[in-house]
Short mmCIF file of C-alpha atoms and ligand atoms in Angstrom, two decimals:
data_model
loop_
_atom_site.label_atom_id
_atom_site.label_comp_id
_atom_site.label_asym_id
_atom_site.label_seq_id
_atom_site.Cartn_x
_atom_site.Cartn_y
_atom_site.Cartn_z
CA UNK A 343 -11.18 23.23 -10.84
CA UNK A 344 -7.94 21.87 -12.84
CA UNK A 345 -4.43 22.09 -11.05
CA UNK A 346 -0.85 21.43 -11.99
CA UNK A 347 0.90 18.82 -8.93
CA UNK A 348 4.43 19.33 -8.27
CA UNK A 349 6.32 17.02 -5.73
CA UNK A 350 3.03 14.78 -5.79
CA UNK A 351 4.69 11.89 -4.28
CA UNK A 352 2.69 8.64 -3.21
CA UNK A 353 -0.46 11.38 -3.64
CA UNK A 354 -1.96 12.19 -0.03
CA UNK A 355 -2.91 16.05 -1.30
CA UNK A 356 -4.17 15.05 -4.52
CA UNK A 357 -6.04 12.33 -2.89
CA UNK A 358 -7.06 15.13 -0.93
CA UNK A 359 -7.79 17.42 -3.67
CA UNK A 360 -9.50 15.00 -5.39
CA UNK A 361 -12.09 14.81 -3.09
CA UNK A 362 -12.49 18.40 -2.82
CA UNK A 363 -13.53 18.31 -6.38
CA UNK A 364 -10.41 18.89 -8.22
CA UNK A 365 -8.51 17.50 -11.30
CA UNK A 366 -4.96 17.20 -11.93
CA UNK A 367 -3.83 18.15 -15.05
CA UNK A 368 -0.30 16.60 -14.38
CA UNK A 369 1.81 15.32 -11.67
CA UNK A 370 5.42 15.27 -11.33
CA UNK A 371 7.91 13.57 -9.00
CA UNK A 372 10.86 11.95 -9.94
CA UNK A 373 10.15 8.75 -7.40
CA UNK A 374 9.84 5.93 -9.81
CA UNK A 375 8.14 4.13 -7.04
CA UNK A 376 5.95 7.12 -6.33
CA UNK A 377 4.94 7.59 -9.68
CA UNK A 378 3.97 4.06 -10.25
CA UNK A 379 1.63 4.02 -7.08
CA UNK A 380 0.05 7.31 -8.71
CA UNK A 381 -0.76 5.38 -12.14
CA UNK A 382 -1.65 2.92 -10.17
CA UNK A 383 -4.51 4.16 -8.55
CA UNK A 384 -5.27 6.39 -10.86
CA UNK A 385 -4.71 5.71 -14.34
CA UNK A 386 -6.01 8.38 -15.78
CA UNK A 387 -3.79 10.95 -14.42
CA UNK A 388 -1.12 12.41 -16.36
CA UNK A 389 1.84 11.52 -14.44
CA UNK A 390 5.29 12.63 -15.31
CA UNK A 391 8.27 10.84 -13.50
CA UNK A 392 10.77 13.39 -13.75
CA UNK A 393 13.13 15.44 -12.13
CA UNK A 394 11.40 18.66 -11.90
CA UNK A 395 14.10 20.58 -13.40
CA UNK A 396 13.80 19.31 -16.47
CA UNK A 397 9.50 19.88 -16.51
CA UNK A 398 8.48 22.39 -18.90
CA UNK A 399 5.44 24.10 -17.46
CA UNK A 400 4.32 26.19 -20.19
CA UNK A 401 2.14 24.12 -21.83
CA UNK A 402 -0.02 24.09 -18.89
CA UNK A 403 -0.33 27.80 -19.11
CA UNK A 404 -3.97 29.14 -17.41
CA UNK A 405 -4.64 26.42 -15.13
CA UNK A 406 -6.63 27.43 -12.09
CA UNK A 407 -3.98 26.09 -9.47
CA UNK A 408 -0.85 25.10 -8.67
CA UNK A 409 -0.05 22.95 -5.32
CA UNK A 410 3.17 20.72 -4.46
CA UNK A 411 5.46 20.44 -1.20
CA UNK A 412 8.93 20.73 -2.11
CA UNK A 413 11.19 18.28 -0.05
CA UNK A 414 12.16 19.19 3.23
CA UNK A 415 14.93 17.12 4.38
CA UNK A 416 17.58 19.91 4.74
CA UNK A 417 14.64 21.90 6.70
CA UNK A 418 13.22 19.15 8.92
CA UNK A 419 13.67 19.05 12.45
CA UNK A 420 13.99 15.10 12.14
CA UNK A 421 16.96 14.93 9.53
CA UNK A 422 20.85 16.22 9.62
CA UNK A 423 18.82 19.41 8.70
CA UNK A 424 22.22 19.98 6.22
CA UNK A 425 21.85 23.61 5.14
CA UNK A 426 23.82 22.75 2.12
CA UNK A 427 21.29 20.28 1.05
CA UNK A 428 20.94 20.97 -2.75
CA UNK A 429 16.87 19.50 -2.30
CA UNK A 430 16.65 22.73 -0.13
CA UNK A 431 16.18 24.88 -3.36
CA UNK A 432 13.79 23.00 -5.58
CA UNK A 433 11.18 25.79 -4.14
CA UNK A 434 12.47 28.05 -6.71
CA UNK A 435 11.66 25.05 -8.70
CA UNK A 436 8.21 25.70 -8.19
CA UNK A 437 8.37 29.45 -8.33
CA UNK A 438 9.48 29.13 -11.68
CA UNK A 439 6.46 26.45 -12.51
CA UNK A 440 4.28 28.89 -11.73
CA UNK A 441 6.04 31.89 -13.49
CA UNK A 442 5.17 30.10 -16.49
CA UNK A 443 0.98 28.70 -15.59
CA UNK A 444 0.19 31.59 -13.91
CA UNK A 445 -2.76 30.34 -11.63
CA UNK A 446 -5.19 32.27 -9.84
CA UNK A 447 -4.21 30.56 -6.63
CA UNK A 448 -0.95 28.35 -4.89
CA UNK A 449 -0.88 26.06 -2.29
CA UNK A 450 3.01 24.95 -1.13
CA UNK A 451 3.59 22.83 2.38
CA UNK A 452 6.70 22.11 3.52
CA UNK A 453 7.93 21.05 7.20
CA UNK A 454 6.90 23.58 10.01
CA UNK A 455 11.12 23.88 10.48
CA UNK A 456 10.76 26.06 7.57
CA UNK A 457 9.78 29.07 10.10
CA UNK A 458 12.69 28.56 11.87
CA UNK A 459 15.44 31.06 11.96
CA UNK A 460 18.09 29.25 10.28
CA UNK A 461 15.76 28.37 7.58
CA UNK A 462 14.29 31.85 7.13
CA UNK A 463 16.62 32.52 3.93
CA UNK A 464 14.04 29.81 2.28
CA UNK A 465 11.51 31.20 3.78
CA UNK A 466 11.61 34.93 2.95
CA UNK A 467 12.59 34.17 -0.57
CA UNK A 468 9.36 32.43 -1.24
CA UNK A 469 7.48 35.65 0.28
CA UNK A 470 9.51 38.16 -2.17
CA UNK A 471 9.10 35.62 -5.47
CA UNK A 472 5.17 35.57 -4.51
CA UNK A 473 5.32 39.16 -4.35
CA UNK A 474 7.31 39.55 -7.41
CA UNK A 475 4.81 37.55 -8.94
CA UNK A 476 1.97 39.49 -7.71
CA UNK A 477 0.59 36.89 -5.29
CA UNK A 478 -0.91 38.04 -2.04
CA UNK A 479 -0.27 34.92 0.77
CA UNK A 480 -1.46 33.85 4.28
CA UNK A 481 0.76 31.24 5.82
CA UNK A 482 0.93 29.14 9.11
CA UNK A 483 1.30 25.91 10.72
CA UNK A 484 -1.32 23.98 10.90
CA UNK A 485 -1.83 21.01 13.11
CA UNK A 486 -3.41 18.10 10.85
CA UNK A 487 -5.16 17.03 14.09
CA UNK A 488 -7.48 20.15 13.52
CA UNK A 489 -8.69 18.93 10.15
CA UNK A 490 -9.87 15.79 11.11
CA UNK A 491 -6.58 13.62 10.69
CA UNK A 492 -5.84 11.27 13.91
CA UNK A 493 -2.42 12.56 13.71
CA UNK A 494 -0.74 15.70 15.45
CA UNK A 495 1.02 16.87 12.59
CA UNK A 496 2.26 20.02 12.32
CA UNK A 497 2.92 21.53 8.54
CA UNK A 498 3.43 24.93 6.69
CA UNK A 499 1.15 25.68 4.38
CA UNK A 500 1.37 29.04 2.09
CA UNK A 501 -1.79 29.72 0.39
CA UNK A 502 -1.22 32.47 -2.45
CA UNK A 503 -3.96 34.58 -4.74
CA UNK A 504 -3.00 36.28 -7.95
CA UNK A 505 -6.65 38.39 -6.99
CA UNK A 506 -8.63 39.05 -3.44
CA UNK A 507 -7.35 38.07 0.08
CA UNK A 508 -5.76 34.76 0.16
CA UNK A 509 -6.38 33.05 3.74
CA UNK A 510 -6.31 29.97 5.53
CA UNK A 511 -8.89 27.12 6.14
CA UNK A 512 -9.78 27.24 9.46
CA UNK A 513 -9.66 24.18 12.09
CA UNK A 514 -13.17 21.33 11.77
CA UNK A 515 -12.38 19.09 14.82
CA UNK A 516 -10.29 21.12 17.08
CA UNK A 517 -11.10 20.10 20.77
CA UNK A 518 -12.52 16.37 19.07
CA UNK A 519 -9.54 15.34 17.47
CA UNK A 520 -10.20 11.67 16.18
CA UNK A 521 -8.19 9.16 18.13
CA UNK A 522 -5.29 6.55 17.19
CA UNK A 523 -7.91 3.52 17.93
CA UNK A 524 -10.76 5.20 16.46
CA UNK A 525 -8.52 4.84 13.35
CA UNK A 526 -6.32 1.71 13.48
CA UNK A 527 -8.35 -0.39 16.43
CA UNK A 528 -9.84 -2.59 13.94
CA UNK A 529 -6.94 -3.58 12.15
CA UNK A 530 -4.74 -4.91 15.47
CA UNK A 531 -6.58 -8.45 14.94
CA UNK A 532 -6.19 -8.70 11.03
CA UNK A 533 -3.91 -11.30 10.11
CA UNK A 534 -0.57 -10.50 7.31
CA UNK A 535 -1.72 -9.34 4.30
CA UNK A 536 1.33 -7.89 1.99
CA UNK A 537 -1.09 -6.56 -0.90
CA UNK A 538 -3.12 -4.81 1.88
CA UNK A 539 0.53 -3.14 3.02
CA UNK A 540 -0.41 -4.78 6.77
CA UNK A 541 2.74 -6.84 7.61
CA UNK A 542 3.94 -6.78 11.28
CA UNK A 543 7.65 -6.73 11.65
CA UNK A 544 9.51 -9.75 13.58
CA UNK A 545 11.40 -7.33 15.83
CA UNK A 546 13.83 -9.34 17.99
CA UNK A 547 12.98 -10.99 20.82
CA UNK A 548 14.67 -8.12 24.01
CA UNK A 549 12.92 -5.35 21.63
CA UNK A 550 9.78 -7.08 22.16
CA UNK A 551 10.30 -7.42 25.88
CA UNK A 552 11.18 -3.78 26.38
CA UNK A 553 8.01 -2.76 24.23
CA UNK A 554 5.68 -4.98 26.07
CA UNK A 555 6.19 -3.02 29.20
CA UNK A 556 5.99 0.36 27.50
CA UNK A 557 2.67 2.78 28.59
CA UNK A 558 0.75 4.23 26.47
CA UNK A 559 2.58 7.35 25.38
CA UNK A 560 5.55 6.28 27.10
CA UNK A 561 8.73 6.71 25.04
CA UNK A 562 11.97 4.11 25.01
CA UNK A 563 14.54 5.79 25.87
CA UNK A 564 17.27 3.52 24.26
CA UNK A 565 15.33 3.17 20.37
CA UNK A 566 14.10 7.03 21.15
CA UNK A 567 10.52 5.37 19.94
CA UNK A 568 7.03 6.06 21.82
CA UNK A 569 4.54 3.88 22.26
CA UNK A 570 1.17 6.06 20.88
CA UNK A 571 -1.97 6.63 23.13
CA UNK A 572 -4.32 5.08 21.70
CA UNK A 573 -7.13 8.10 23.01
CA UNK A 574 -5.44 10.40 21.70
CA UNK A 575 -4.25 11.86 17.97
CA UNK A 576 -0.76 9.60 16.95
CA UNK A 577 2.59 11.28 17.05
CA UNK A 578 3.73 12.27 13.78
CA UNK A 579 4.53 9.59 11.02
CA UNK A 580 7.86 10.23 9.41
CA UNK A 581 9.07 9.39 6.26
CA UNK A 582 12.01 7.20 7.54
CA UNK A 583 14.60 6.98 9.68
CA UNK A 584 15.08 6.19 13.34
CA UNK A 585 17.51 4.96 16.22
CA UNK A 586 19.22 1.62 17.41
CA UNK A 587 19.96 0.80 20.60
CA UNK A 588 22.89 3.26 21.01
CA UNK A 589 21.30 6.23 19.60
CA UNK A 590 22.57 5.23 16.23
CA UNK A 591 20.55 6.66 13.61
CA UNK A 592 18.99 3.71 11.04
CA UNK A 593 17.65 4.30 7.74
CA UNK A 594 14.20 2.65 6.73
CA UNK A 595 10.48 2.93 7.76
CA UNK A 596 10.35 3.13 11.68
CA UNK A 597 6.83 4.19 12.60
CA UNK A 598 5.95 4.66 16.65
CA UNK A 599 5.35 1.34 18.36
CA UNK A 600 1.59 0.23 18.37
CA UNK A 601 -0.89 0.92 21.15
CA UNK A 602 -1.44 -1.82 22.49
CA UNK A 603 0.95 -4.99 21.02
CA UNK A 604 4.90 -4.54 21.02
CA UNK A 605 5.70 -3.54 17.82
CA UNK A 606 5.57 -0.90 15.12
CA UNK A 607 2.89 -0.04 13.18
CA UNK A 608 2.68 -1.64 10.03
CA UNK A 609 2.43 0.78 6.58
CA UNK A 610 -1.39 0.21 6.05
CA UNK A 611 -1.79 1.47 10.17
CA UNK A 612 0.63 4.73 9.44
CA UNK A 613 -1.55 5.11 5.88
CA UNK A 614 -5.12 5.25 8.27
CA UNK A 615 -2.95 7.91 9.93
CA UNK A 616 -2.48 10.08 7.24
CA UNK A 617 -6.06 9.41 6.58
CA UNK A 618 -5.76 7.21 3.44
CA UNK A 619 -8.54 5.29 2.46
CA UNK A 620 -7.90 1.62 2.81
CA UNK A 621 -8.29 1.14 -1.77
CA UNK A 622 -5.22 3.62 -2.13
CA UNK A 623 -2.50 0.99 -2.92
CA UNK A 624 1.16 1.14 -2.41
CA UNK A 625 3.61 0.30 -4.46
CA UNK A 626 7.36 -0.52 -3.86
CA UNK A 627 8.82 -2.89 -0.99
CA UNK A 628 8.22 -2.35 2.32
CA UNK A 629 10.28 0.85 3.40
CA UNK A 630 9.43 2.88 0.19
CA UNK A 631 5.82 2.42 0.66
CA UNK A 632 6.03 3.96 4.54
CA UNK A 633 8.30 6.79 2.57
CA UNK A 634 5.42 7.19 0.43
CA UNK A 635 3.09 7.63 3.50
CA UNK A 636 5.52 9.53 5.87
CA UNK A 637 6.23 12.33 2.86
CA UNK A 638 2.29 12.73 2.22
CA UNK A 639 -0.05 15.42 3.11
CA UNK A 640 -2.40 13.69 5.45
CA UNK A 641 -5.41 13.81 2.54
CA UNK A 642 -8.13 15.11 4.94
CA UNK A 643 -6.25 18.06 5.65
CA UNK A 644 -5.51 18.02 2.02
CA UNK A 645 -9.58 17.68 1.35
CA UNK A 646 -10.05 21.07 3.70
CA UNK A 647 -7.11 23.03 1.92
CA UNK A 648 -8.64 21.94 -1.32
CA UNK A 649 -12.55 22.78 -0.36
CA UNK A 650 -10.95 26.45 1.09
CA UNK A 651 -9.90 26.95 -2.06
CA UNK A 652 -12.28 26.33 -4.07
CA UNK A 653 -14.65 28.39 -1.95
CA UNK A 654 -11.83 31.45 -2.20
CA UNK A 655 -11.56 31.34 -5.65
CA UNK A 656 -15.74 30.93 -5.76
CA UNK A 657 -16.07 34.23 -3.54
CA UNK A 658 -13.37 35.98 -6.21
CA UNK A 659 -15.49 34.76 -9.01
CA UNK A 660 -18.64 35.86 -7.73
CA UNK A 661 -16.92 39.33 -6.95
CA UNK A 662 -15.77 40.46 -10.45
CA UNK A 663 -18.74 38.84 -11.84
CA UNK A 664 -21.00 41.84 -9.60
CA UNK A 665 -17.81 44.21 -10.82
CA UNK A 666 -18.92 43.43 -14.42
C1 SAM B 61 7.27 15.79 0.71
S1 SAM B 61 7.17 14.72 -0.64
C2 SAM B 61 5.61 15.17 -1.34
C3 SAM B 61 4.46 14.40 -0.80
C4 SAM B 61 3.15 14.67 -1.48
N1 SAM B 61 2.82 16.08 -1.50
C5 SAM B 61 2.00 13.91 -0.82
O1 SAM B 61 1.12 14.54 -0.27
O2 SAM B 61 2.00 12.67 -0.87
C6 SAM B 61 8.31 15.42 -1.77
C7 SAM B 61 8.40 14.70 -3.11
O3 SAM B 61 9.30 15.42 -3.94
C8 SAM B 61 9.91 14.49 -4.81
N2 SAM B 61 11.13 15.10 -5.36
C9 SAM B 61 12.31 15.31 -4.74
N3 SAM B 61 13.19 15.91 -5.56
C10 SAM B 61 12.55 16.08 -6.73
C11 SAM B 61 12.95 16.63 -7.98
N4 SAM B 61 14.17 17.13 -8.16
N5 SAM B 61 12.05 16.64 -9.00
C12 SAM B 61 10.81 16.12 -8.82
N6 SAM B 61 10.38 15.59 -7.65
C13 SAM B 61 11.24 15.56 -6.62
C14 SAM B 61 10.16 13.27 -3.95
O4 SAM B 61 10.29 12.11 -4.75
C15 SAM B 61 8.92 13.27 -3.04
O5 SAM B 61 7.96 12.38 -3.54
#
């Protein structure tokens, strides 16, 4: 139950993965920031802050599992989507990590834009290394939402078996999705608190007035920012990014506007989002620490990827054990 993290970020799918019952044996990322929240938390992990070109994999040879999501900005829908991007190819970054540990099984997530056509290059050329490398695969999106997130987030994941029938987990709360209030309701009264990452922003007063007078679910048109339901799953939380007034596009932490008071959510509200448990501190200033939370795996739906797996390679244990 050990695995090797690639692109492990501010940790939502080995937060995830820990739960599930698994161990890291390293994580890389080259975030500073990232990497500090990581050792943070968990100071016992083996944490390597580097770019990933320059990891050498080999000495982690014959671990059970590899998992990482390699950055998606030249593939997501909510970037320039630049096809250039050099970040688009760090995949074969992975490939080659697991060339050299050779796991049993793979998990790699990535935007759902990775199925589109003008991203299919990507796409296929996972498919043919995995098959190179022997790996049978089951891929789709799945909607967080299904896996017990409060969050309709839609991701790729690629599940991949060196042995058996690799698969997919399949959905626990589809039809009873848990709600935006269910998950931040409690926190809407809470005063400041900086080392609990709950800090509303001062937004000026006209962006105020226009938000007060949003519905539920209602979007402004001029800051292209909705307002979430609070009965229903939240929109997705991005990384960063957003609009002014004239459609121009902003860099920084801009989370949907809160259910019920007239401004944004705060980074601790977007972390219940992505199902982080309230101890999982951030580090970094304000807009690296909604980065953090906008790049991660939601870690319930990690927790489900990580029990599937466990139970897959479980079954292909218990198989060649009866073969023997
Ligand atoms: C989508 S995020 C991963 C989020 C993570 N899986 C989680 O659940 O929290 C991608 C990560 O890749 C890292 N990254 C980007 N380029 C990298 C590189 N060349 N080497 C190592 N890490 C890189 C980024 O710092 C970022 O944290």
């Amino acid at each position: 139950m050990r695995y090797v993290s690639l692109f492990s970020g501010g940790g939502g799918l080995d937060l995830g993965f820990e739960r599930a019952g698994w161990e890291p044996v390293v994580c890389v990322d080259n975030d500073p920031v990232a990497c500090q929240t990581l050792s943070l938390n968990r100071p016992k992990w083996h944490v390597v802050c580097d770019d990933i070109r320059n990891f050498d994999a080999r000495p982690f040879e014959g671990t059970d599992v590899v998992i990482g999501g390699p950055p998606c900005q030249g593939f997501s829908t909510a970037g320039k989507g630049d096809p250039a991007d050099p970040r688009n190819f760090l995949w074969r970054e992975y490939m080659r990590v697991v060339s050299e540990v050779r796991p049993r099984a793979l998990v790699l997530e990535n935007v759902s834009a990775l199925t589109h056509r003008r991203n299919g290059d990507h796409l296929s050329g996972i498919m043919q290394e995995l098959e190179k490398q022997g790996y049978t695969f089951a891929y789709g999106v799945l909607n967080a939402a299904d896996y017990g997130v409060p969050q309709a987030r839609r991701r790729l994941i690629v599940i991949g078996v060196l042995d058996g029938v690799a698969s997919l987990p399949q959905p626990t709360t589809a039809g009873a999705w848990p709600t935006v209030w269910d998950a931040i309701g409690d926190l809407a009264g809470l005063p400041d608190d900086p080392d609990f990452s709950h800090v509303a922003n001062r937004h000026a007063a006209h962006v105020v007035d226009r938000w007060r007078h949003l519905g539920p679910g209602e979007t402004d048109p001029n800051y292209r920012r909705a307002r979430l339901d609070p009965n229903r799953p939240s929109l997705t939380i991005r990384a960063g990014g957003g609009y002014g007034p004239s459609g121009n596009h902003l860099a920084g932490f801009h989370p949907p506007i809160h259910p019920t008071l007239p401004r944004q959510l705060t980074v601790r509200e977007a972390a219940r989002l992505q199902s982080f448990p309230d101890d999982w501190m951030l580090c970094g200033p304000k807009t690296i620490q909604g980065r953090q939370i906008g790049n991660a795996v939601p870690v319930n739906l990690g927790e489900a990827i990580g029990l599937h797996l466990a139970a897959l390679l479980e079954s292909q244990h218990a198989h060649e054990t009866v073969l023997a």
